[in-house]
Amino acid sequence: MRGFGLALGASMALSGAMAQMPQRTPTPNDTLKSPKVMADNRVAIQIYAPKATEVTVGGDFSSTYKPISLVKNEQGVWSTVLGPLRPDYYTYTLMVDGVRTMDPKNPVIKQGISSLENVMAVPGAETAFEDNRAVPHGQVREVWYSSGSLNMMRRMHVYTPPGYEQGNGKYPVFYLLHGAGDDDSGWNTVGRAGFILDNLLAAGQAKPMIVVMPNGSMPMPPATGQANPMQGLSTMRDMFANEFLKDVMPYVEKTYRTLPNRENRALAGLSMGGFQTLDVSLTRPDLFNYVGVFSSGFFGPSIDEAETKYSKALNDASFNKNKKLFWVEIGKDDFVMDANKKTLALLDKHKIKYQYKETTGGHTWINWRQYLNEYVPQLFK
Amino acid sequence: MRGFGLALGASMALSGAMAQMPQRTPTPNDTLKSPKVMADNRVAIQIYAPKATEVTVGGDFSSTYKPISLVKNEQGVWSTVLGPLRPDYYTYTLMVDGVRTMDPKNPVIKQGISSLENVMAVPGAETAFEDNRAVPHGQVREVWYSSGSLNMMRRMHVYTPPGYEQGNGKYPVFYLLHGAGDDDSGWNTVGRAGFILDNLLAAGQAKPMIVVMPNGSMPMPPATGQANPMQGLSTMRDMFANEFLKDVMPYVEKTYRTLPNRENRALAGLSMGGFQTLDVSLTRPDLFNYVGVFSSGFFGPSIDEAETKYSKALNDASFNKNKKLFWVEIGKDDFVMDANKKTLALLDKHKIKYQYKETTGGHTWINWRQYLNEYVPQLFK
């Protein structure tokens, strides 16, 4: 709340109060803007750090994430100009003399389970599908529930569509999973899921639905304490499936006006969430008619293990008949492409039908927002 | 999503993928913890910054907010030990060679309109009232609505109590306003309003109610462009009242199952929000039977201006009769104490009845969470 004095100080008659604020010399920081988006979609990233010897910026504006060096001017302001960038939302992180630093001039961030990233917008016609527009908006709820299987309070985010609040109707449910390092807020912030749904609904391109975004990051024991490092991944996968089936889904179907049958349930996830989606879909093929796997595949000791674990579903002739959609999408430059290809080969071997789309780009939210925008119109038709 | 590789890398067989991750030498940063709360409630703040020449930390753990210098060890880790601190939630910010830096080891933050602060918890029995406990939880919704008076999409946070979702009953509404520099997320994050309500309800100490947390920060033209700096404050006040009465309240009463009468409406705010509460309450004394002013007072050119502006309410004999509660609370060390005292003197002069409580401490969320916890049980009785 020290911003109180700064924000209103000039116009407030708080006698004596301002005397407590330290007087200081103006610096270039006072009027600095970052990020500064220019008319040609180039973006200046700037930070006042007169004592620093090296400043870099990395982020998903580059598919390699390779850090770019900023250059210092005589006033102590470091800057670089990115792009021109295609209009979209981008994440970035500054490193100042090796210290991970949130851009002091940009309070917009993406929350991770162990770190933050800045988010910036380059506006343009290309972002219409994900923008906060003057259309009817659904509500995104932060929901705390008691997880019996994890023995702790857990949070999920739940999107209810425009009109849900005033009506009595029941809705199909789409469970949407985030990736490793993120939490249940990711799809709602950098993923812009609420706005993407709002815009699709306003355009008549999607059915009204409830979107449930659970927390897929499991409270795991430290990996270093495990005899077998492979154990961690299968433990995580099984903990998630157990909690999802025993706590998340029952809570949602008890709390919201849902249509609780396979025809009205969809599941999708990105990266780790795509792996979780594959696991749940093949373990419980009776639950979801719509499945989406974004930038993912089976992650684990070997593809043979997956073939054994999911043999029942893989060899079940009714699997294809009951899946209205099995959607797999990934970017050409994605670093999990190999796992993706091996997964598709396994599905092919067992004649599991899926639709596959390869896009440009890598393992980024830029792609995942697009994938969500392509997946949702195909649901519950 | 680079955390993907870091989080799962050790246990993932993504052949080829890990080769893209740069190899690097381990540093003390890899295992560093910050904040590190010790058994005696002292807290170590630590940051790896081997090239830095000065690191300080400031925050509401000190009522003066005076920055404390960290000390560097031979590994390049800067640290200081705070406290012992009374168990509570605290905000803090690091400065590394003059650069405002979010603690790289602590992803828990408070979002402001122009900056972030880290948040840390010192656990203990004292925080039971504000902790995320195993009690029934309400839901906090992020709600975007079209604001006609501001001609933009605006967001509010809305708490609905446990059971709201499944029932059909109508509820009283408590409008809860944040301070300058913050937005509508503040009461929900650092203010812990949802948990405070959950705990009061579970203990039978409050009536079930809807809590509406609007965005009180107005989209103002830059203060420097104004002929009279005093103009900014009254413009902000009037813009807020207009938007609150014409957009926020109608949206809430249309969207939620509310009891839309004065007996079932409460209003309270902290600092700037307390000023807005005073303004709305005295401009429209017909709307709210419960009013709370936390760490605030009239802010503006002079107390005489307030006496003129609110003369109708101040001189209305029915004002006291209709207010079931007019609650004013502030800390002894608060830098707005002078404005608070002048405001109370004006109320006294006009025989406006209020209840006044002076606590220890200053202009901090430590106090505001306590004030909320004292105010809510008095509502709608």
PDB file of C-alpha atoms in Angstrom, chain B residues 153-370:
ATOM      1  CA  MET B 153     -15.247  -3.992 -19.819  1.00  0.00           C
ATOM      2  CA  ARG B 154     -14.691  -4.017 -16.052  1.00  0.00           C
ATOM      3  CA  ARG B 155     -14.011  -6.796 -13.610  1.00  0.00           C
ATOM      4  CA  MET B 156     -15.280  -7.462 -10.105  1.00  0.00           C
ATOM      5  CA  HIS B 157     -14.739 -10.377  -7.740  1.00  0.00           C
ATOM      6  CA  VAL B 158     -17.855 -11.872  -6.155  1.00  0.00           C
ATOM      7  CA  TYR B 159     -17.900 -14.266  -3.196  1.00  0.00           C
ATOM      8  CA  THR B 160     -20.942 -16.488  -2.906  1.00  0.00           C
ATOM      9  CA  PRO B 161     -21.268 -18.458   0.337  1.00  0.00           C
ATOM     10  CA  PRO B 162     -21.254 -22.249   0.708  1.00  0.00           C
ATOM     11  CA  GLY B 163     -24.606 -23.618  -0.411  1.00  0.00           C
ATOM     12  CA  TYR B 164     -25.404 -20.727  -2.754  1.00  0.00           C
ATOM     13  CA  GLU B 165     -24.839 -22.929  -5.783  1.00  0.00           C
ATOM     14  CA  GLN B 166     -27.235 -25.660  -4.745  1.00  0.00           C
ATOM     15  CA  GLY B 167     -29.988 -23.501  -3.233  1.00  0.00           C
ATOM     16  CA  ASN B 168     -32.626 -21.006  -4.303  1.00  0.00           C
ATOM     17  CA  GLY B 169     -32.594 -18.556  -1.399  1.00  0.00           C
ATOM     18  CA  LYS B 170     -31.808 -14.856  -1.556  1.00  0.00           C
ATOM     19  CA  TYR B 171     -28.888 -13.305   0.285  1.00  0.00           C
ATOM     20  CA  PRO B 172     -27.836  -9.959   1.721  1.00  0.00           C
ATOM     21  CA  VAL B 173     -24.984  -8.222  -0.124  1.00  0.00           C
ATOM     22  CA  PHE B 174     -21.819  -6.718   1.310  1.00  0.00           C
ATOM     23  CA  TYR B 175     -19.849  -4.414  -1.019  1.00  0.00           C
ATOM     24  CA  LEU B 176     -16.168  -4.419  -0.015  1.00  0.00           C
ATOM     25  CA  LEU B 177     -13.760  -1.845  -1.481  1.00  0.00           C
ATOM     26  CA  HIS B 178      -9.968  -1.984  -1.817  1.00  0.00           C
ATOM     27  CA  GLY B 179      -7.400   0.824  -1.539  1.00  0.00           C
ATOM     28  CA  ALA B 180      -5.418   2.899  -4.022  1.00  0.00           C
ATOM     29  CA  GLY B 181      -2.862   0.996  -6.066  1.00  0.00           C
ATOM     30  CA  ASP B 182      -4.833  -2.245  -5.778  1.00  0.00           C
ATOM     31  CA  ASP B 183      -7.550  -3.780  -7.901  1.00  0.00           C
ATOM     32  CA  ASP B 184     -10.561  -5.989  -7.351  1.00  0.00           C
ATOM     33  CA  SER B 185      -8.346  -9.026  -6.693  1.00  0.00           C
ATOM     34  CA  GLY B 186      -6.741  -7.516  -3.575  1.00  0.00           C
ATOM     35  CA  TRP B 187      -9.345  -8.520  -0.988  1.00  0.00           C
ATOM     36  CA  ASN B 188      -9.361 -12.031  -2.461  1.00  0.00           C
ATOM     37  CA  THR B 189      -5.596 -12.575  -2.379  1.00  0.00           C
ATOM     38  CA  VAL B 190      -3.698 -10.702   0.331  1.00  0.00           C
ATOM     39  CA  GLY B 191      -7.003  -9.710   1.972  1.00  0.00           C
ATOM     40  CA  ARG B 192      -8.033 -13.380   2.319  1.00  0.00           C
ATOM     41  CA  ALA B 193     -11.678 -12.273   2.338  1.00  0.00           C
ATOM     42  CA  GLY B 194     -13.024 -15.597   1.064  1.00  0.00           C
ATOM     43  CA  PHE B 195     -11.282 -17.588   3.779  1.00  0.00           C
ATOM     44  CA  ILE B 196     -12.266 -15.092   6.498  1.00  0.00           C
ATOM     45  CA  LEU B 197     -15.916 -15.379   5.423  1.00  0.00           C
ATOM     46  CA  ASP B 198     -15.712 -19.192   5.178  1.00  0.00           C
ATOM     47  CA  ASN B 199     -14.306 -19.431   8.705  1.00  0.00           C
ATOM     48  CA  LEU B 200     -16.832 -17.016  10.230  1.00  0.00           C
ATOM     49  CA  LEU B 201     -19.691 -18.885   8.558  1.00  0.00           C
ATOM     50  CA  ALA B 202     -18.373 -22.271   9.688  1.00  0.00           C
ATOM     51  CA  ALA B 203     -18.224 -20.953  13.260  1.00  0.00           C
ATOM     52  CA  GLY B 204     -21.769 -19.575  13.070  1.00  0.00           C
ATOM     53  CA  GLN B 205     -20.435 -16.056  13.614  1.00  0.00           C
ATOM     54  CA  ALA B 206     -21.780 -14.489  10.432  1.00  0.00           C
ATOM     55  CA  LYS B 207     -24.900 -14.548   8.303  1.00  0.00           C
ATOM     56  CA  PRO B 208     -24.492 -16.106   4.849  1.00  0.00           C
ATOM     57  CA  MET B 209     -23.983 -13.237   2.434  1.00  0.00           C
ATOM     58  CA  ILE B 210     -22.730 -12.343  -1.018  1.00  0.00           C
ATOM     59  CA  VAL B 211     -19.546 -10.240  -0.923  1.00  0.00           C
ATOM     60  CA  VAL B 212     -18.948  -8.023  -3.947  1.00  0.00           C
ATOM     61  CA  MET B 213     -15.430  -6.675  -4.492  1.00  0.00           C
ATOM     62  CA  PRO B 214     -15.533  -4.165  -7.363  1.00  0.00           C
ATOM     63  CA  ASN B 215     -12.577  -2.466  -9.009  1.00  0.00           C
ATOM     64  CA  GLY B 216     -12.289   0.939  -7.331  1.00  0.00           C
ATOM     65  CA  SER B 217      -9.297   2.148  -9.331  1.00  0.00           C
ATOM     66  CA  MET B 218     -10.637   4.498 -11.971  1.00  0.00           C
ATOM     67  CA  PRO B 219      -9.200   4.858 -15.483  1.00  0.00           C
ATOM     68  CA  MET B 220      -8.003   8.406 -14.847  1.00  0.00           C
ATOM     69  CA  PRO B 221      -6.269  10.816 -17.176  1.00  0.00           C
ATOM     70  CA  PRO B 222      -2.666  11.445 -16.075  1.00  0.00           C
ATOM     71  CA  ALA B 223      -2.588  13.836 -13.106  1.00  0.00           C
ATOM     72  CA  THR B 224       0.096  15.923 -14.761  1.00  0.00           C
ATOM     73  CA  GLY B 225      -2.343  17.044 -17.436  1.00  0.00           C
ATOM     74  CA  GLN B 226      -4.663  18.669 -14.934  1.00  0.00           C
ATOM     75  CA  ALA B 227      -4.688  22.365 -14.191  1.00  0.00           C
ATOM     76  CA  ASN B 228      -5.618  21.752 -10.564  1.00  0.00           C
ATOM     77  CA  PRO B 229      -4.120  18.687  -8.859  1.00  0.00           C
ATOM     78  CA  MET B 230      -7.035  18.626  -6.379  1.00  0.00           C
ATOM     79  CA  GLN B 231      -9.287  17.949  -9.328  1.00  0.00           C
ATOM     80  CA  GLY B 232      -7.900  14.410  -9.675  1.00  0.00           C
ATOM     81  CA  LEU B 233      -9.148  13.271  -6.310  1.00  0.00           C
ATOM     82  CA  SER B 234     -12.682  14.561  -6.670  1.00  0.00           C
ATOM     83  CA  THR B 235     -12.851  13.285 -10.259  1.00  0.00           C
ATOM     84  CA  MET B 236     -11.869   9.815  -9.043  1.00  0.00           C
ATOM     85  CA  ARG B 237     -14.401   9.935  -6.207  1.00  0.00           C
ATOM     86  CA  ASP B 238     -17.241  10.994  -8.494  1.00  0.00           C
ATOM     87  CA  MET B 239     -16.330   8.534 -11.246  1.00  0.00           C
ATOM     88  CA  PHE B 240     -16.345   5.720  -8.717  1.00  0.00           C
ATOM     89  CA  ALA B 241     -19.704   6.645  -7.185  1.00  0.00           C
ATOM     90  CA  ASN B 242     -21.287   6.985 -10.608  1.00  0.00           C
ATOM     91  CA  GLU B 243     -20.005   3.620 -11.839  1.00  0.00           C
ATOM     92  CA  PHE B 244     -20.827   1.912  -8.559  1.00  0.00           C
ATOM     93  CA  LEU B 245     -24.424   3.118  -8.504  1.00  0.00           C
ATOM     94  CA  LYS B 246     -25.153   2.834 -12.233  1.00  0.00           C
ATOM     95  CA  ASP B 247     -23.242  -0.312 -13.167  1.00  0.00           C
ATOM     96  CA  VAL B 248     -21.909  -2.362 -10.246  1.00  0.00           C
ATOM     97  CA  MET B 249     -25.006  -2.484  -8.038  1.00  0.00           C
ATOM     98  CA  PRO B 250     -27.509  -3.025 -10.893  1.00  0.00           C
ATOM     99  CA  TYR B 251     -25.341  -5.796 -12.355  1.00  0.00           C
ATOM    100  CA  VAL B 252     -25.112  -7.550  -9.002  1.00  0.00           C
ATOM    101  CA  GLU B 253     -28.827  -7.259  -8.246  1.00  0.00           C
ATOM    102  CA  LYS B 254     -29.693  -8.533 -11.722  1.00  0.00           C
ATOM    103  CA  THR B 255     -27.215 -11.419 -11.708  1.00  0.00           C
ATOM    104  CA  TYR B 256     -27.309 -12.846  -8.182  1.00  0.00           C
ATOM    105  CA  ARG B 257     -30.066 -13.873  -5.817  1.00  0.00           C
ATOM    106  CA  THR B 258     -29.897 -10.730  -3.673  1.00  0.00           C
ATOM    107  CA  LEU B 259     -32.134  -9.164  -1.061  1.00  0.00           C
ATOM    108  CA  PRO B 260     -32.192  -5.710  -2.675  1.00  0.00           C
ATOM    109  CA  ASN B 261     -33.091  -3.411   0.191  1.00  0.00           C
ATOM    110  CA  ARG B 262     -31.160  -1.240   2.644  1.00  0.00           C
ATOM    111  CA  GLU B 263     -31.600  -3.679   5.529  1.00  0.00           C
ATOM    112  CA  ASN B 264     -29.674  -6.241   3.487  1.00  0.00           C
ATOM    113  CA  ARG B 265     -26.913  -4.076   2.090  1.00  0.00           C
ATOM    114  CA  ALA B 266     -23.549  -3.297   3.663  1.00  0.00           C
ATOM    115  CA  LEU B 267     -20.650  -1.222   2.390  1.00  0.00           C
ATOM    116  CA  ALA B 268     -17.081  -0.988   3.654  1.00  0.00           C
ATOM    117  CA  GLY B 269     -13.678  -0.066   2.325  1.00  0.00           C
ATOM    118  CA  LEU B 270     -10.086   0.528   3.285  1.00  0.00           C
ATOM    119  CA  SER B 271      -8.100   3.705   2.691  1.00  0.00           C
ATOM    120  CA  MET B 272      -9.240   5.048  -0.727  1.00  0.00           C
ATOM    121  CA  GLY B 273     -12.101   2.547  -0.470  1.00  0.00           C
ATOM    122  CA  GLY B 274     -13.026   4.020   2.919  1.00  0.00           C
ATOM    123  CA  PHE B 275     -13.163   7.458   1.329  1.00  0.00           C
ATOM    124  CA  GLN B 276     -15.372   6.024  -1.435  1.00  0.00           C
ATOM    125  CA  THR B 277     -17.534   4.387   1.257  1.00  0.00           C
ATOM    126  CA  LEU B 278     -17.967   7.698   3.079  1.00  0.00           C
ATOM    127  CA  ASP B 279     -18.838   9.429  -0.198  1.00  0.00           C
ATOM    128  CA  VAL B 280     -21.428   6.877  -1.342  1.00  0.00           C
ATOM    129  CA  SER B 281     -22.939   6.491   2.141  1.00  0.00           C
ATOM    130  CA  LEU B 282     -23.438  10.206   2.634  1.00  0.00           C
ATOM    131  CA  THR B 283     -24.577  10.847  -0.940  1.00  0.00           C
ATOM    132  CA  ARG B 284     -27.056   7.962  -0.914  1.00  0.00           C
ATOM    133  CA  PRO B 285     -27.885   7.374   2.779  1.00  0.00           C
ATOM    134  CA  ASP B 286     -30.990   5.459   1.654  1.00  0.00           C
ATOM    135  CA  LEU B 287     -29.025   2.494   0.272  1.00  0.00           C
ATOM    136  CA  PHE B 288     -26.943   0.968   3.078  1.00  0.00           C
ATOM    137  CA  ASN B 289     -27.807   0.222   6.694  1.00  0.00           C
ATOM    138  CA  TYR B 290     -24.247  -0.954   7.414  1.00  0.00           C
ATOM    139  CA  VAL B 291     -21.182   1.166   6.740  1.00  0.00           C
ATOM    140  CA  GLY B 292     -17.527   0.438   7.533  1.00  0.00           C
ATOM    141  CA  VAL B 293     -14.579   2.805   7.156  1.00  0.00           C
ATOM    142  CA  PHE B 294     -11.138   1.212   7.606  1.00  0.00           C
ATOM    143  CA  SER B 295      -7.968   3.340   7.881  1.00  0.00           C
ATOM    144  CA  SER B 296      -9.530   6.256   6.105  1.00  0.00           C
ATOM    145  CA  GLY B 297     -11.269   9.608   6.222  1.00  0.00           C
ATOM    146  CA  PHE B 298     -12.216  12.380   3.845  1.00  0.00           C
ATOM    147  CA  PHE B 299      -9.307  13.030   1.493  1.00  0.00           C
ATOM    148  CA  GLY B 300      -9.512  16.246  -0.432  1.00  0.00           C
ATOM    149  CA  PRO B 301      -8.939  19.934  -0.479  1.00  0.00           C
ATOM    150  CA  SER B 302     -10.504  20.591   2.925  1.00  0.00           C
ATOM    151  CA  ILE B 303     -12.926  19.227   5.462  1.00  0.00           C
ATOM    152  CA  ASP B 304     -15.120  22.271   4.737  1.00  0.00           C
ATOM    153  CA  GLU B 305     -15.668  20.986   1.217  1.00  0.00           C
ATOM    154  CA  ALA B 306     -16.931  17.692   2.661  1.00  0.00           C
ATOM    155  CA  GLU B 307     -19.243  19.562   5.067  1.00  0.00           C
ATOM    156  CA  THR B 308     -20.788  21.388   2.125  1.00  0.00           C
ATOM    157  CA  LYS B 309     -20.978  18.406  -0.222  1.00  0.00           C
ATOM    158  CA  TYR B 310     -22.668  16.128   2.294  1.00  0.00           C
ATOM    159  CA  SER B 311     -24.714  18.787   4.137  1.00  0.00           C
ATOM    160  CA  LYS B 312     -28.023  17.105   3.383  1.00  0.00           C
ATOM    161  CA  ALA B 313     -27.086  13.797   4.999  1.00  0.00           C
ATOM    162  CA  LEU B 314     -25.088  15.419   7.803  1.00  0.00           C
ATOM    163  CA  ASN B 315     -28.086  17.512   8.799  1.00  0.00           C
ATOM    164  CA  ASP B 316     -30.700  14.798   8.349  1.00  0.00           C
ATOM    165  CA  ALA B 317     -32.102  13.691  11.704  1.00  0.00           C
ATOM    166  CA  SER B 318     -33.146  10.318  10.237  1.00  0.00           C
ATOM    167  CA  PHE B 319     -29.562   9.425   9.273  1.00  0.00           C
ATOM    168  CA  ASN B 320     -28.691   7.854  12.635  1.00  0.00           C
ATOM    169  CA  LYS B 321     -32.013   6.070  12.896  1.00  0.00           C
ATOM    170  CA  ASN B 322     -31.438   4.226   9.610  1.00  0.00           C
ATOM    171  CA  LYS B 323     -27.839   3.243  10.147  1.00  0.00           C
ATOM    172  CA  LYS B 324     -27.671   0.015  12.065  1.00  0.00           C
ATOM    173  CA  LEU B 325     -23.882   0.230  12.033  1.00  0.00           C
ATOM    174  CA  PHE B 326     -21.419   3.009  11.193  1.00  0.00           C
ATOM    175  CA  TRP B 327     -18.065   1.444  12.013  1.00  0.00           C
ATOM    176  CA  VAL B 328     -14.748   3.337  11.905  1.00  0.00           C
ATOM    177  CA  GLU B 329     -11.473   1.546  12.636  1.00  0.00           C
ATOM    178  CA  ILE B 330      -7.840   2.627  12.254  1.00  0.00           C
ATOM    179  CA  GLY B 331      -4.361   1.844  13.585  1.00  0.00           C
ATOM    180  CA  LYS B 332      -2.628   4.254  15.969  1.00  0.00           C
ATOM    181  CA  ASP B 333       0.377   4.559  13.642  1.00  0.00           C
ATOM    182  CA  ASP B 334      -1.629   5.045  10.460  1.00  0.00           C
ATOM    183  CA  PHE B 335      -0.342   7.887   8.303  1.00  0.00           C
ATOM    184  CA  VAL B 336      -3.919   8.917   7.467  1.00  0.00           C
ATOM    185  CA  MET B 337      -4.767   9.414  11.154  1.00  0.00           C
ATOM    186  CA  ASP B 338      -5.055  13.170  10.687  1.00  0.00           C
ATOM    187  CA  ALA B 339      -7.683  12.852   7.924  1.00  0.00           C
ATOM    188  CA  ASN B 340      -9.469  10.278  10.057  1.00  0.00           C
ATOM    189  CA  LYS B 341      -9.603  12.600  13.081  1.00  0.00           C
ATOM    190  CA  LYS B 342     -10.888  15.518  11.048  1.00  0.00           C
ATOM    191  CA  THR B 343     -13.582  13.278   9.580  1.00  0.00           C
ATOM    192  CA  LEU B 344     -14.703  12.097  13.008  1.00  0.00           C
ATOM    193  CA  ALA B 345     -14.777  15.701  14.242  1.00  0.00           C
ATOM    194  CA  LEU B 346     -17.101  16.577  11.356  1.00  0.00           C
ATOM    195  CA  LEU B 347     -19.362  13.634  12.165  1.00  0.00           C
ATOM    196  CA  ASP B 348     -19.368  14.673  15.846  1.00  0.00           C
ATOM    197  CA  LYS B 349     -20.244  18.254  14.959  1.00  0.00           C
ATOM    198  CA  HIS B 350     -23.340  16.992  13.136  1.00  0.00           C
ATOM    199  CA  LYS B 351     -24.193  14.399  15.792  1.00  0.00           C
ATOM    200  CA  ILE B 352     -23.706  11.513  13.360  1.00  0.00           C
ATOM    201  CA  LYS B 353     -23.339   8.392  15.471  1.00  0.00           C
ATOM    202  CA  TYR B 354     -20.554   5.921  14.771  1.00  0.00           C
ATOM    203  CA  GLN B 355     -18.533   3.304  16.601  1.00  0.00           C
ATOM    204  CA  TYR B 356     -14.822   3.914  16.694  1.00  0.00           C
ATOM    205  CA  LYS B 357     -12.008   1.502  17.365  1.00  0.00           C
ATOM    206  CA  GLU B 358      -8.315   2.300  17.403  1.00  0.00           C
ATOM    207  CA  THR B 359      -5.921  -0.632  17.047  1.00  0.00           C
ATOM    208  CA  THR B 360      -2.165  -0.973  17.083  1.00  0.00           C
ATOM    209  CA  GLY B 361      -0.250  -0.842  13.804  1.00  0.00           C
ATOM    210  CA  GLY B 362      -0.463   1.230  10.680  1.00  0.00           C
ATOM    211  CA  HIS B 363      -1.800   1.322   7.147  1.00  0.00           C
ATOM    212  CA  THR B 364      -1.449  -2.426   6.460  1.00  0.00           C
ATOM    213  CA  TRP B 365      -3.310  -5.494   5.257  1.00  0.00           C
ATOM    214  CA  ILE B 366      -2.421  -7.013   8.645  1.00  0.00           C
ATOM    215  CA  ASN B 367      -4.956  -4.622  10.138  1.00  0.00           C
ATOM    216  CA  TRP B 368      -7.500  -4.794   7.305  1.00  0.00           C
ATOM    217  CA  ARG B 369      -7.913  -8.560   7.555  1.00  0.00           C
ATOM    218  CA  GLN B 370      -8.542  -8.153  11.288  1.00  0.00           C
TER     219      GLN B 370
END
